[in-house]
mmCIF file with all atom_site columns, C-alpha atoms in Angstrom:
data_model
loop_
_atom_site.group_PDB
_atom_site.id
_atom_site.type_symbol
_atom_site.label_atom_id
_atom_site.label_alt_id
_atom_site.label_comp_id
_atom_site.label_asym_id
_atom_site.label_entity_id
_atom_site.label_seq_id
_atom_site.pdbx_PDB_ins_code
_atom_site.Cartn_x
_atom_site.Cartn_y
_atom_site.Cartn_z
_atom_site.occupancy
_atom_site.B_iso_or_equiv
_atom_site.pdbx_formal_charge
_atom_site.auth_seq_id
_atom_site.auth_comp_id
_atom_site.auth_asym_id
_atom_site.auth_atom_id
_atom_site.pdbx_PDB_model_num
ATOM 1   C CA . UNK A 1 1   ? -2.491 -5.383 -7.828  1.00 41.00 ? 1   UNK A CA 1
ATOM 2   C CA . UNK A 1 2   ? -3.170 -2.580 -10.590 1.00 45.00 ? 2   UNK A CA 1
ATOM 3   C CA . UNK A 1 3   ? -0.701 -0.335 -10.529 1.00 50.00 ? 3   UNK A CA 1
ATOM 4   C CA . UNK A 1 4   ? -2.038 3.490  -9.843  1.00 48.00 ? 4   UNK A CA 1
ATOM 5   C CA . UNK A 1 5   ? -1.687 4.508  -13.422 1.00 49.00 ? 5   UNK A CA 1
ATOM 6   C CA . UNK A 1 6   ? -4.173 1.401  -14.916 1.00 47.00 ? 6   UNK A CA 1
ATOM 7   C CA . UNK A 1 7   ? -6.595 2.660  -11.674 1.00 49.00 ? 7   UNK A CA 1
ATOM 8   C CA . UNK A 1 8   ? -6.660 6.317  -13.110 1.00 48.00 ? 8   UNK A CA 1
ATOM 9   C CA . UNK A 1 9   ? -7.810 5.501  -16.582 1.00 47.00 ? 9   UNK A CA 1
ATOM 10  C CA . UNK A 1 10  ? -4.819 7.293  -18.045 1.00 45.00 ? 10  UNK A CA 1
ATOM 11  C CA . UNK A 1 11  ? -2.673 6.638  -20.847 1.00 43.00 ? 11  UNK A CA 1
ATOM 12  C CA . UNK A 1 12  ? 0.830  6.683  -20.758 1.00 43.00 ? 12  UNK A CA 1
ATOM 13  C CA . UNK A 1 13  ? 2.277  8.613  -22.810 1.00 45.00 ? 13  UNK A CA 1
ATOM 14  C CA . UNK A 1 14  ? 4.620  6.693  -25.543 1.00 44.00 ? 14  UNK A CA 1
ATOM 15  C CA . UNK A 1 15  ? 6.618  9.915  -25.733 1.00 48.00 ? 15  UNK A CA 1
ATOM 16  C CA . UNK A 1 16  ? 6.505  10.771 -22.228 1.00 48.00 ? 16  UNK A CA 1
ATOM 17  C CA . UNK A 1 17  ? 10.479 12.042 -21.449 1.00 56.00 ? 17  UNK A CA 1
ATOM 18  C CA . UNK A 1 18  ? 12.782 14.464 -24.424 1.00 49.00 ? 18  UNK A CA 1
ATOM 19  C CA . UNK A 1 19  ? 16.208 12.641 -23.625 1.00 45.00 ? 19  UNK A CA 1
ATOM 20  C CA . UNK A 1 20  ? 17.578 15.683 -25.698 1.00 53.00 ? 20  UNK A CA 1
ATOM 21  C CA . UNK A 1 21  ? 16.089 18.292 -23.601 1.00 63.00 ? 21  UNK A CA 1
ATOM 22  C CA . UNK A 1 22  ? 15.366 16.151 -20.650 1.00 69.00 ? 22  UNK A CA 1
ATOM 23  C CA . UNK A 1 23  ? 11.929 17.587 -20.044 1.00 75.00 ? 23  UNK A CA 1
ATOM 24  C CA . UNK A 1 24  ? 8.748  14.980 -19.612 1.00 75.00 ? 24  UNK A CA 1
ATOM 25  C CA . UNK A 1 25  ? 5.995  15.367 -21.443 1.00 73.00 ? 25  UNK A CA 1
ATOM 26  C CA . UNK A 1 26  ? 3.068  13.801 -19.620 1.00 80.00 ? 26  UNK A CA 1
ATOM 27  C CA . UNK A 1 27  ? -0.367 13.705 -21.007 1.00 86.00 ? 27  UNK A CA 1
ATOM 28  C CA . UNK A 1 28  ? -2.996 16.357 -19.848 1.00 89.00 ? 28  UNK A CA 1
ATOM 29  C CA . UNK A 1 29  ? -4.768 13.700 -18.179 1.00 92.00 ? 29  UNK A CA 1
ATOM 30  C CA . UNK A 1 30  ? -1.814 12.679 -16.140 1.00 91.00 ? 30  UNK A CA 1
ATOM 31  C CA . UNK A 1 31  ? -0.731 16.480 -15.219 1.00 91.00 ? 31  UNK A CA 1
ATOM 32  C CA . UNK A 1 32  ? -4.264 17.511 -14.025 1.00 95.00 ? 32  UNK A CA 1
ATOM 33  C CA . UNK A 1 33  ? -4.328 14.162 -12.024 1.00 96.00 ? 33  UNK A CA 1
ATOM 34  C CA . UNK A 1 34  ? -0.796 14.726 -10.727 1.00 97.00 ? 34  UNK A CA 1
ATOM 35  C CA . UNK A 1 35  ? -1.430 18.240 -9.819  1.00 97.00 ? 35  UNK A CA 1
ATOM 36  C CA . UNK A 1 36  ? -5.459 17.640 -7.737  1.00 97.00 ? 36  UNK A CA 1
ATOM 37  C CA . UNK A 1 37  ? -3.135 15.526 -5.715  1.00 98.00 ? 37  UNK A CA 1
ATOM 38  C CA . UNK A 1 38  ? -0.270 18.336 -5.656  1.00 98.00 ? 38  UNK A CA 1
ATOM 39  C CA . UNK A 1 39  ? -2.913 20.560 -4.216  1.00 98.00 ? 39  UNK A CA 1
ATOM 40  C CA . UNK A 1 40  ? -4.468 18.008 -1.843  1.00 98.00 ? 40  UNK A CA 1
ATOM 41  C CA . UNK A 1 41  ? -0.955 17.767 -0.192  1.00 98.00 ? 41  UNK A CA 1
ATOM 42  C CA . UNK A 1 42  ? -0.691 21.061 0.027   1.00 98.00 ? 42  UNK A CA 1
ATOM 43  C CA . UNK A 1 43  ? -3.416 21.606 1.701   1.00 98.00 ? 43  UNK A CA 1
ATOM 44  C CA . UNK A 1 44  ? -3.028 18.792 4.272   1.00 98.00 ? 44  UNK A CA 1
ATOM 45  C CA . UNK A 1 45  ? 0.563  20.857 4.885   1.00 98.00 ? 45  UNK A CA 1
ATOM 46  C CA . UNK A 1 46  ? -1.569 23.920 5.879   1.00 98.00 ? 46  UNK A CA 1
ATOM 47  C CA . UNK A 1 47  ? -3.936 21.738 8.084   1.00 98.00 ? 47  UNK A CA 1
ATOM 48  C CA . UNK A 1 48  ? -1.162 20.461 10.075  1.00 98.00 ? 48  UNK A CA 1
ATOM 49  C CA . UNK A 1 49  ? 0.512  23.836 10.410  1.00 98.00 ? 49  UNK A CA 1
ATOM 50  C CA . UNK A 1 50  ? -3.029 24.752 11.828  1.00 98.00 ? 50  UNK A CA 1
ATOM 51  C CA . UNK A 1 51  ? -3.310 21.733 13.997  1.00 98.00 ? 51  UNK A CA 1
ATOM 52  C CA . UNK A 1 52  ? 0.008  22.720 15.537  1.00 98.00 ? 52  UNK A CA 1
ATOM 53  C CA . UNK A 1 53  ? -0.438 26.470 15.760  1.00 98.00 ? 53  UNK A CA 1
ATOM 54  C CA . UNK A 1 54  ? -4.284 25.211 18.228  1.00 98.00 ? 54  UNK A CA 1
ATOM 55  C CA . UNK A 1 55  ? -1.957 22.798 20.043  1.00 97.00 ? 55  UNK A CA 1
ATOM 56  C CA . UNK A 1 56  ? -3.587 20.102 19.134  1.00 97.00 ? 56  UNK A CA 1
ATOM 57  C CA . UNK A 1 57  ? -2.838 16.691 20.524  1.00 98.00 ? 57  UNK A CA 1
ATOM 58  C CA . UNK A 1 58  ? 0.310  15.307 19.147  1.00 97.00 ? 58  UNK A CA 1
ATOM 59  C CA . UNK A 1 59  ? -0.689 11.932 18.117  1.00 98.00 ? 59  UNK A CA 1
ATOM 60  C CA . UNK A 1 60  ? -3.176 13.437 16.036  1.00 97.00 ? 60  UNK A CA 1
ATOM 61  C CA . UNK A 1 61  ? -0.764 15.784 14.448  1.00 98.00 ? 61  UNK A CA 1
ATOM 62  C CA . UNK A 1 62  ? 1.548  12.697 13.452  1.00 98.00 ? 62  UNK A CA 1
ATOM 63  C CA . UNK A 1 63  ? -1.389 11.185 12.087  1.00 98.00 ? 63  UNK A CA 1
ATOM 64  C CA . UNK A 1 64  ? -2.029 14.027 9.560   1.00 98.00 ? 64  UNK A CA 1
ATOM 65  C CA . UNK A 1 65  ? 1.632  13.879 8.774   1.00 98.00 ? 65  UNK A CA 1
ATOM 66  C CA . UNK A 1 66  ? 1.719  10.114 8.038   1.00 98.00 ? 66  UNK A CA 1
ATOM 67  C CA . UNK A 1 67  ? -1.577 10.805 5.671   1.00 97.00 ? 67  UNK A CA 1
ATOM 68  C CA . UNK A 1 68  ? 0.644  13.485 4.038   1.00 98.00 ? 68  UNK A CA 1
ATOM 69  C CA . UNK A 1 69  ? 3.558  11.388 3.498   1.00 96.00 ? 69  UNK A CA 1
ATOM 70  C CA . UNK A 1 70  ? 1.289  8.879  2.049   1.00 96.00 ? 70  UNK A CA 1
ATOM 71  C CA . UNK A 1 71  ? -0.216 11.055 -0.368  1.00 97.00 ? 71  UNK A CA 1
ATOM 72  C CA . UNK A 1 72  ? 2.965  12.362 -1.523  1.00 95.00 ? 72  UNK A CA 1
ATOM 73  C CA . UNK A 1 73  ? 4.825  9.000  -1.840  1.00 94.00 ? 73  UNK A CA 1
ATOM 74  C CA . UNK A 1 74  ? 1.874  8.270  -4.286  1.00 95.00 ? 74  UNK A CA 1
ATOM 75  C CA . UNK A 1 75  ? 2.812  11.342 -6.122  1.00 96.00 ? 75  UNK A CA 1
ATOM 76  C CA . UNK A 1 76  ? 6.081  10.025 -6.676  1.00 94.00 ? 76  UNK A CA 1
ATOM 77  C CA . UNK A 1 77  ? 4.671  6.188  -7.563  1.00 94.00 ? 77  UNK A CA 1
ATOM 78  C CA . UNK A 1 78  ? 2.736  7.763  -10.579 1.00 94.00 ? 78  UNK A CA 1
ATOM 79  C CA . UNK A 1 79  ? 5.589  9.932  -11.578 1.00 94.00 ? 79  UNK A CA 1
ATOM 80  C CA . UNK A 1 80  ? 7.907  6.539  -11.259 1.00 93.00 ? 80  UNK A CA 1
ATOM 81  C CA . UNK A 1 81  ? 6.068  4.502  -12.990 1.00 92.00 ? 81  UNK A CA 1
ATOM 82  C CA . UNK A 1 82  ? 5.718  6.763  -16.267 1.00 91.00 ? 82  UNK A CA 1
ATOM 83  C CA . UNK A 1 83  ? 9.480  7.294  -15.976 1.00 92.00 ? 83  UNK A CA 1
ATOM 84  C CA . UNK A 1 84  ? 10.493 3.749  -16.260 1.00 93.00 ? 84  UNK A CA 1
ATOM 85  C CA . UNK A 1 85  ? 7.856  3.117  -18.746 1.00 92.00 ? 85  UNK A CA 1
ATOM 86  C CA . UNK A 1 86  ? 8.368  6.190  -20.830 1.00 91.00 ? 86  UNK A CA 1
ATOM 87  C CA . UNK A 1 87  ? 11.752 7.765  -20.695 1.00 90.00 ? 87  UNK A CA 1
ATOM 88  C CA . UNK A 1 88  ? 13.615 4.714  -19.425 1.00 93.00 ? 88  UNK A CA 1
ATOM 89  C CA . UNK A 1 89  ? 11.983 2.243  -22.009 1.00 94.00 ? 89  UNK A CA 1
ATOM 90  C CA . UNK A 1 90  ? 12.637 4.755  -24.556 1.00 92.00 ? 90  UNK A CA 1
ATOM 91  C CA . UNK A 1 91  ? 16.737 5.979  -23.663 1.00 93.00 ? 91  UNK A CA 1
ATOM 92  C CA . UNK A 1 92  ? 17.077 1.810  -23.640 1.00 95.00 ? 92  UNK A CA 1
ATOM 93  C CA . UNK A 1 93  ? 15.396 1.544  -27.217 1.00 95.00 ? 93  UNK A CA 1
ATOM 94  C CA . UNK A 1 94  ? 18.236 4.367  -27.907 1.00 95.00 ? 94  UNK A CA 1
ATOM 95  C CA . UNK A 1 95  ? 20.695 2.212  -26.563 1.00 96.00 ? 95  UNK A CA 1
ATOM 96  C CA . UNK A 1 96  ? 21.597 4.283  -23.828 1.00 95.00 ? 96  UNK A CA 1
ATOM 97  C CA . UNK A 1 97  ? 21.974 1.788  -20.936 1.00 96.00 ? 97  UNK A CA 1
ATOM 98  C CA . UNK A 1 98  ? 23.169 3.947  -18.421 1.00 95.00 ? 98  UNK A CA 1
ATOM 99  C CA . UNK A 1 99  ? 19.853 5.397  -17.832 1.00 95.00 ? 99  UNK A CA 1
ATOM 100 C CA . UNK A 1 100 ? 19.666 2.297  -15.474 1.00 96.00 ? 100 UNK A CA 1
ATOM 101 C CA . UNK A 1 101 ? 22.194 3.365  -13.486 1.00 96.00 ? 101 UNK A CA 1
ATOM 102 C CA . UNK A 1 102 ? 20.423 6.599  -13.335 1.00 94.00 ? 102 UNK A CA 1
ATOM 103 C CA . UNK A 1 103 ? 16.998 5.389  -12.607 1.00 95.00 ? 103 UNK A CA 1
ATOM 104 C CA . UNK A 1 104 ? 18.644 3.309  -9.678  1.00 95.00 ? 104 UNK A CA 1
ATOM 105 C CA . UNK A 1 105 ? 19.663 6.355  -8.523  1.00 94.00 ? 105 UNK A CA 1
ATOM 106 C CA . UNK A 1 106 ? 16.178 8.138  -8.436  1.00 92.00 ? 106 UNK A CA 1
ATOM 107 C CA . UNK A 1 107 ? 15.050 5.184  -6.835  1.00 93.00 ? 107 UNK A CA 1
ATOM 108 C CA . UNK A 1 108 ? 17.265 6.152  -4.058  1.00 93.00 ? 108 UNK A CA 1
ATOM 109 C CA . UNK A 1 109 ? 16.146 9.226  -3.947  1.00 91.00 ? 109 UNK A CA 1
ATOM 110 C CA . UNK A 1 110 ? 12.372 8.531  -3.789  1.00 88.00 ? 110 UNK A CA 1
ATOM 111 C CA . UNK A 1 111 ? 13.037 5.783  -1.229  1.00 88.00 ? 111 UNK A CA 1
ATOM 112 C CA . UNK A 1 112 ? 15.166 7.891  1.485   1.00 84.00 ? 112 UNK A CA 1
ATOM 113 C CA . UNK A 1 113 ? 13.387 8.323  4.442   1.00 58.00 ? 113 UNK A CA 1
#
């Protein structure tokens, strides 16, 4: 299965996290990509609030929500995957191996339900 960056045509960025100022640095490419789907969530947010201020039938609500969740949890898949491939990769070239520990962590975090 291709993973979402190899779908999108984008290039990861060699330098993608500053372990000094802890700031990523993620091509244009990836930022315009990572924000259409920023504002595609956002808007599905103000759909639901819609669908629940008409009363609209429950089930159908949920539905919306699951697409939402979906389309966020993607957001966070992209952002993932150039973290472990960028600033992980990189802090372990540096031989800072407690960015695993760290990255275990965030995987946590993006896995909580």
């Amino acid at each position: 299965m291709e993973n979402e960056m190899e779908k999108m045509d984008l290039p990861i960025e060699d330098d993608s996290c500053n372990t000094s100022s802890r700031k990523s640095h993620h091509s244009d490419a990836v930022k315009k990509n990572l924000v259409t789907r920023l504002n595609r969530v956002e808007g599905q947010i103000r759909g639901i609030k819609g669908l629940i201020e008409k009363d609209t039938y429950c089930d159908d609500v949920i539905t919306q929500i699951a697409a939402t969740q979906a389309a966020l949890n993607s957001v966070g898949k992209i952002l993932l995957e150039g973290h472990l491939k960028g600033c992980v990769v990189d802090r372990i070239n540096e031989g800072d191996m407690d960015v695993l520990d760290e990255f275990v962590v965030t995987i946590q975090k993006l896995m909580k339900k």
